mmCIF file of C-alpha atoms in Angstrom:
data_model
loop_
_atom_site.group_PDB
_atom_site.id
_atom_site.type_symbol
_atom_site.label_atom_id
_atom_site.label_comp_id
_atom_site.label_asym_id
_atom_site.label_seq_id
_atom_site.Cartn_x
_atom_site.Cartn_y
_atom_site.Cartn_z
ATOM 1 C CA MET A 1 -19.568 3.830 -8.663
ATOM 2 C CA GLU A 2 -21.100 4.354 -12.291
ATOM 3 C CA VAL A 3 -19.858 1.880 -14.824
ATOM 4 C CA GLN A 4 -16.293 0.894 -15.591
ATOM 5 C CA ASP A 5 -15.450 -0.780 -18.416
ATOM 6 C CA ASP A 6 -12.129 -2.010 -16.828
ATOM 7 C CA ILE A 7 -13.326 -2.149 -13.449
ATOM 8 C CA GLU A 8 -16.269 -5.568 -12.271
ATOM 9 C CA VAL A 9 -17.562 -5.776 -9.074
ATOM 10 C CA VAL A 10 -17.448 -9.348 -8.162
ATOM 11 C CA GLY A 11 -18.559 -9.838 -4.739
ATOM 12 C CA GLU A 12 -19.694 -8.067 -1.861
ATOM 13 C CA ALA A 13 -19.566 -8.875 2.657
ATOM 14 C CA ALA A 14 -21.016 -7.044 5.211
ATOM 15 C CA GLU A 15 -18.286 -8.598 7.870
ATOM 16 C CA GLY A 16 -14.299 -8.831 7.912
ATOM 17 C CA ALA A 17 -14.686 -12.772 7.585
ATOM 18 C CA GLU A 18 -16.690 -12.714 5.367
ATOM 19 C CA GLY A 19 -14.736 -10.718 3.415
ATOM 20 C CA VAL A 20 -11.817 -13.101 3.858
ATOM 21 C CA ALA A 21 -13.420 -15.770 2.589
ATOM 22 C CA LEU A 22 -15.055 -14.094 -0.143
ATOM 23 C CA ALA A 23 -11.723 -12.980 -1.382
ATOM 24 C CA GLU A 24 -10.046 -16.635 -1.151
ATOM 25 C CA GLU A 25 -13.195 -17.956 -3.103
ATOM 26 C CA LEU A 26 -12.984 -15.083 -5.538
ATOM 27 C CA LYS A 27 -9.558 -13.970 -6.029
ATOM 28 C CA PRO A 28 -9.841 -10.149 -6.908
ATOM 29 C CA ASP A 29 -7.284 -8.173 -8.230
ATOM 30 C CA VAL A 30 -8.310 -5.308 -5.599
ATOM 31 C CA VAL A 31 -10.238 -5.742 -2.712
ATOM 32 C CA LEU A 32 -12.327 -2.075 -1.021
ATOM 33 C CA MET A 33 -12.375 -3.036 2.458
ATOM 34 C CA ASP A 34 -13.742 -0.604 5.521
ATOM 35 C CA VAL A 35 -12.083 -0.469 8.883
ATOM 36 C CA LYS A 36 -14.836 -0.187 10.973
ATOM 37 C CA MET A 37 -16.867 -3.413 9.975
ATOM 38 C CA PRO A 38 -18.895 -5.778 12.246
ATOM 39 C CA GLY A 39 -17.117 -8.483 14.191
ATOM 40 C CA MET A 40 -13.843 -8.960 12.405
ATOM 41 C CA ASP A 41 -12.448 -5.518 11.478
ATOM 42 C CA GLY A 42 -10.910 -4.363 8.564
ATOM 43 C CA VAL A 43 -7.748 -4.461 10.053
ATOM 44 C CA GLU A 44 -8.003 -8.037 11.076
ATOM 45 C CA ALA A 45 -9.637 -9.213 7.958
ATOM 46 C CA LEU A 46 -6.352 -7.445 6.384
ATOM 47 C CA ARG A 47 -3.999 -9.312 8.391
ATOM 48 C CA LYS A 48 -5.570 -12.456 7.663
ATOM 49 C CA LEU A 49 -5.612 -12.248 3.662
ATOM 50 C CA ARG A 50 -1.764 -11.848 4.069
ATOM 51 C CA GLU A 51 -1.587 -14.528 6.749
ATOM 52 C CA LEU A 52 -3.558 -16.613 3.957
ATOM 53 C CA ASP A 53 -1.046 -15.354 0.805
ATOM 54 C CA ASN A 54 -3.980 -13.997 -0.711
ATOM 55 C CA PRO A 55 -2.306 -11.464 -3.550
ATOM 56 C CA ALA A 56 -5.355 -8.992 -3.335
ATOM 57 C CA ARG A 57 -3.777 -5.064 -2.871
ATOM 58 C CA VAL A 58 -6.394 -3.808 -0.359
ATOM 59 C CA LEU A 59 -7.713 -0.331 -0.550
ATOM 60 C CA ILE A 60 -8.899 0.875 2.582
ATOM 61 C CA VAL A 61 -11.972 3.239 1.964
ATOM 62 C CA THR A 62 -13.288 4.474 5.304
ATOM 63 C CA SER A 63 -14.575 7.626 7.253
ATOM 64 C CA PHE A 64 -11.682 6.969 10.375
ATOM 65 C CA THR A 65 -8.405 9.025 10.059
ATOM 66 C CA GLU A 66 -6.993 8.835 13.445
ATOM 67 C CA GLN A 67 -3.791 7.594 13.143
ATOM 68 C CA ARG A 68 -4.941 4.523 15.647
ATOM 69 C CA THR A 69 -6.815 3.584 12.783
ATOM 70 C CA VAL A 70 -4.172 4.111 10.023
ATOM 71 C CA VAL A 71 -1.500 3.514 11.176
ATOM 72 C CA PRO A 72 -2.605 -0.122 11.686
ATOM 73 C CA ALA A 73 -4.493 -0.664 8.801
ATOM 74 C CA LEU A 74 -1.527 0.282 6.590
ATOM 75 C CA ARG A 75 0.805 -1.976 8.830
ATOM 76 C CA ALA A 76 -1.101 -4.677 8.306
ATOM 77 C CA GLY A 77 -0.391 -4.384 3.906
ATOM 78 C CA ALA A 78 -2.970 -1.577 2.962
ATOM 79 C CA ALA A 79 -2.000 -0.572 -0.771
ATOM 80 C CA GLY A 80 -3.866 2.556 0.140
ATOM 81 C CA TYR A 81 -6.195 4.613 2.082
ATOM 82 C CA VAL A 82 -9.068 6.922 0.903
ATOM 83 C CA TYR A 83 -11.698 8.581 2.709
ATOM 84 C CA LYS A 84 -15.925 7.583 1.703
ATOM 85 C CA ASP A 85 -16.843 11.079 0.425
ATOM 86 C CA VAL A 86 -14.552 10.389 -2.265
ATOM 87 C CA ASP A 87 -16.279 11.104 -5.494
ATOM 88 C CA PRO A 88 -17.076 7.824 -8.040
ATOM 89 C CA ASP A 89 -14.206 8.481 -10.547
ATOM 90 C CA ALA A 90 -11.919 8.953 -7.945
ATOM 91 C CA LEU A 91 -12.331 6.159 -6.398
ATOM 92 C CA ALA A 92 -12.266 4.347 -9.879
ATOM 93 C CA GLY A 93 -8.843 6.114 -10.395
ATOM 94 C CA ALA A 94 -7.497 4.719 -6.696
ATOM 95 C CA ILE A 95 -8.459 1.855 -7.614
ATOM 96 C CA ARG A 96 -6.713 1.471 -10.783
ATOM 97 C CA SER A 97 -3.638 3.183 -9.237
ATOM 98 C CA VAL A 98 -3.627 0.244 -6.494
ATOM 99 C CA HIS A 99 -4.111 -2.162 -8.564
ATOM 100 C CA ALA A 100 -1.183 -1.336 -11.119
ATOM 101 C CA GLY A 101 1.510 -1.598 -7.623
ATOM 102 C CA HIS A 102 0.905 2.294 -6.596
ATOM 103 C CA ILE A 103 0.824 3.277 -3.103
ATOM 104 C CA LEU A 104 -1.909 5.619 -2.583
ATOM 105 C CA LEU A 105 -2.362 7.630 0.528
ATOM 106 C CA GLN A 106 -4.567 10.602 1.273
ATOM 107 C CA PRO A 107 -2.810 13.765 1.776
ATOM 108 C CA GLU A 108 -3.894 14.092 5.677
ATOM 109 C CA VAL A 109 -2.997 10.519 5.782
ATOM 110 C CA ALA A 110 0.665 10.750 4.504
ATOM 111 C CA VAL A 111 0.794 13.871 7.143
ATOM 112 C CA ALA A 112 -0.070 11.782 10.014
ATOM 113 C CA LEU A 113 2.052 8.950 9.193
ATOM 114 C CA LEU A 114 5.003 10.874 8.740
ATOM 115 C CA SER A 115 4.472 12.923 12.123
ATOM 116 C CA GLN A 116 4.138 10.087 14.201
ATOM 117 C CA GLU A 117 7.152 8.476 16.121
ATOM 118 C CA GLU A 118 8.367 5.098 14.892
ATOM 119 C CA GLY A 119 10.263 2.991 17.683
ATOM 120 C CA GLY A 120 13.565 3.126 15.770
ATOM 121 C CA THR A 121 12.305 0.875 12.463
ATOM 122 C CA GLY A 122 14.626 1.462 9.959
ATOM 123 C CA GLN A 123 16.565 4.750 11.489
ATOM 124 C CA GLY A 124 20.008 5.126 10.859
ATOM 125 C CA ARG A 125 20.503 2.606 8.143
ATOM 126 C CA GLY A 126 20.018 4.589 5.237
ATOM 127 C CA GLY A 127 23.914 4.177 4.604
ATOM 128 C CA THR A 128 23.667 1.272 4.245
ATOM 129 C CA LEU A 129 22.102 1.386 0.911
ATOM 130 C CA THR A 130 23.532 1.372 -2.663
ATOM 131 C CA GLU A 131 23.455 4.252 -4.575
ATOM 132 C CA ARG A 132 21.157 2.245 -7.313
ATOM 133 C CA GLU A 133 18.908 1.230 -4.086
ATOM 134 C CA ARG A 134 18.389 5.022 -2.917
ATOM 135 C CA GLU A 135 17.132 5.642 -6.691
ATOM 136 C CA VAL A 136 14.727 2.831 -6.583
ATOM 137 C CA LEU A 137 13.773 3.744 -3.215
ATOM 138 C CA GLY A 138 13.238 7.547 -4.020
ATOM 139 C CA LEU A 139 10.713 6.085 -7.408
ATOM 140 C CA ILE A 140 9.092 4.094 -4.686
ATOM 141 C CA ALA A 141 8.602 7.204 -2.671
ATOM 142 C CA ASP A 142 7.108 8.799 -5.809
ATOM 143 C CA GLY A 143 4.682 6.082 -5.894
ATOM 144 C CA ARG A 144 5.650 4.433 -9.129
ATOM 145 C CA SER A 145 5.279 0.477 -9.735
ATOM 146 C CA ASN A 146 8.167 -1.995 -10.305
ATOM 147 C CA ARG A 147 7.154 -1.994 -14.146
ATOM 148 C CA GLU A 148 7.916 2.037 -13.689
ATOM 149 C CA ILE A 149 10.753 2.190 -11.837
ATOM 150 C CA ALA A 150 12.454 -0.577 -14.572
ATOM 151 C CA ARG A 151 11.640 1.407 -17.540
ATOM 152 C CA ALA A 152 13.046 4.936 -15.426
ATOM 153 C CA LEU A 153 16.262 3.396 -14.723
ATOM 154 C CA VAL A 154 16.195 1.123 -17.727
ATOM 155 C CA LEU A 155 16.507 -2.343 -15.945
ATOM 156 C CA SER A 156 14.354 -5.408 -15.803
ATOM 157 C CA GLU A 157 11.630 -5.905 -13.353
ATOM 158 C CA LYS A 158 13.377 -8.547 -12.133
ATOM 159 C CA THR A 159 16.388 -6.112 -10.943
ATOM 160 C CA VAL A 160 13.719 -4.148 -9.461
ATOM 161 C CA LYS A 161 12.145 -6.478 -7.258
ATOM 162 C CA THR A 162 15.713 -7.950 -5.858
ATOM 163 C CA HIS A 163 16.273 -3.941 -5.146
ATOM 164 C CA VAL A 164 13.297 -3.623 -3.400
ATOM 165 C CA SER A 165 13.839 -6.752 -1.391
ATOM 166 C CA ASN A 166 17.093 -5.899 -0.239
ATOM 167 C CA ILE A 167 15.852 -2.186 0.627
ATOM 168 C CA LEU A 168 13.080 -3.400 2.871
ATOM 169 C CA MET A 169 15.506 -5.837 4.488
ATOM 170 C CA LYS A 170 18.134 -3.363 5.282
ATOM 171 C CA LEU A 171 15.915 -0.859 6.548
ATOM 172 C CA ASP A 172 14.212 -3.732 8.276
ATOM 173 C CA LEU A 173 10.753 -2.694 6.879
ATOM 174 C CA ALA A 174 7.947 -4.867 6.446
ATOM 175 C CA ASP A 175 6.598 -3.356 2.756
ATOM 176 C CA ARG A 176 6.434 -0.454 0.143
ATOM 177 C CA THR A 177 4.090 1.860 2.101
ATOM 178 C CA GLN A 178 6.662 1.899 5.104
ATOM 179 C CA ALA A 179 9.372 2.297 2.725
ATOM 180 C CA ALA A 180 7.738 5.632 0.750
ATOM 181 C CA LEU A 181 7.115 6.680 4.170
ATOM 182 C CA TRP A 182 10.979 6.225 5.307
ATOM 183 C CA ALA A 183 11.959 7.554 2.267
ATOM 184 C CA VAL A 184 10.022 10.755 2.329
ATOM 185 C CA ARG A 185 10.902 11.510 5.788
ATOM 186 C CA HIS A 186 14.920 10.777 5.492
ATOM 187 C CA GLY A 187 14.739 12.910 2.292
ATOM 188 C CA VAL A 188 15.345 9.935 -0.221
ATOM 189 C CA THR A 189 13.278 11.555 -2.969
ATOM 190 C CA ARG A 190 13.669 12.021 -6.634
#
């Protein structure tokens, strides 16, 4: 990657366990992770980071596009998914986007996720959302951060966080990525 004034590489690891240890030691804002690595794979490393309550946002950078690879990574808490052949400026943009709280998926990944049948997660529960929660959910589906949602709806970030928590609880979803996919699948967009 070309030199980017606002991005600093603080560490590199060759395999998952080493990556988890470095992320715990260095506390980066964003971790770039491959799905396939020797030893502990990227999905397991991501799960381990979440178990350790590591706040780093994880951007998957890989050449694997199959649903059986993509879906577990996103369910484990990845904030984005890009391909290794992404151009350096686009990768820098992806890092910035994920750092800002956005969800970032390549179009093919989003299509694969939308076409996958999930065993009822959140199905039929959209009616339990308030109108404001539906507005917030629509903005999540647009990839907006809590700060951007707060500005758009003239709310405090704390209020937006409360709405996001309520949405996840009511729809029985694990994270914003699942909420965004649910919103697109069920036509809750702005």
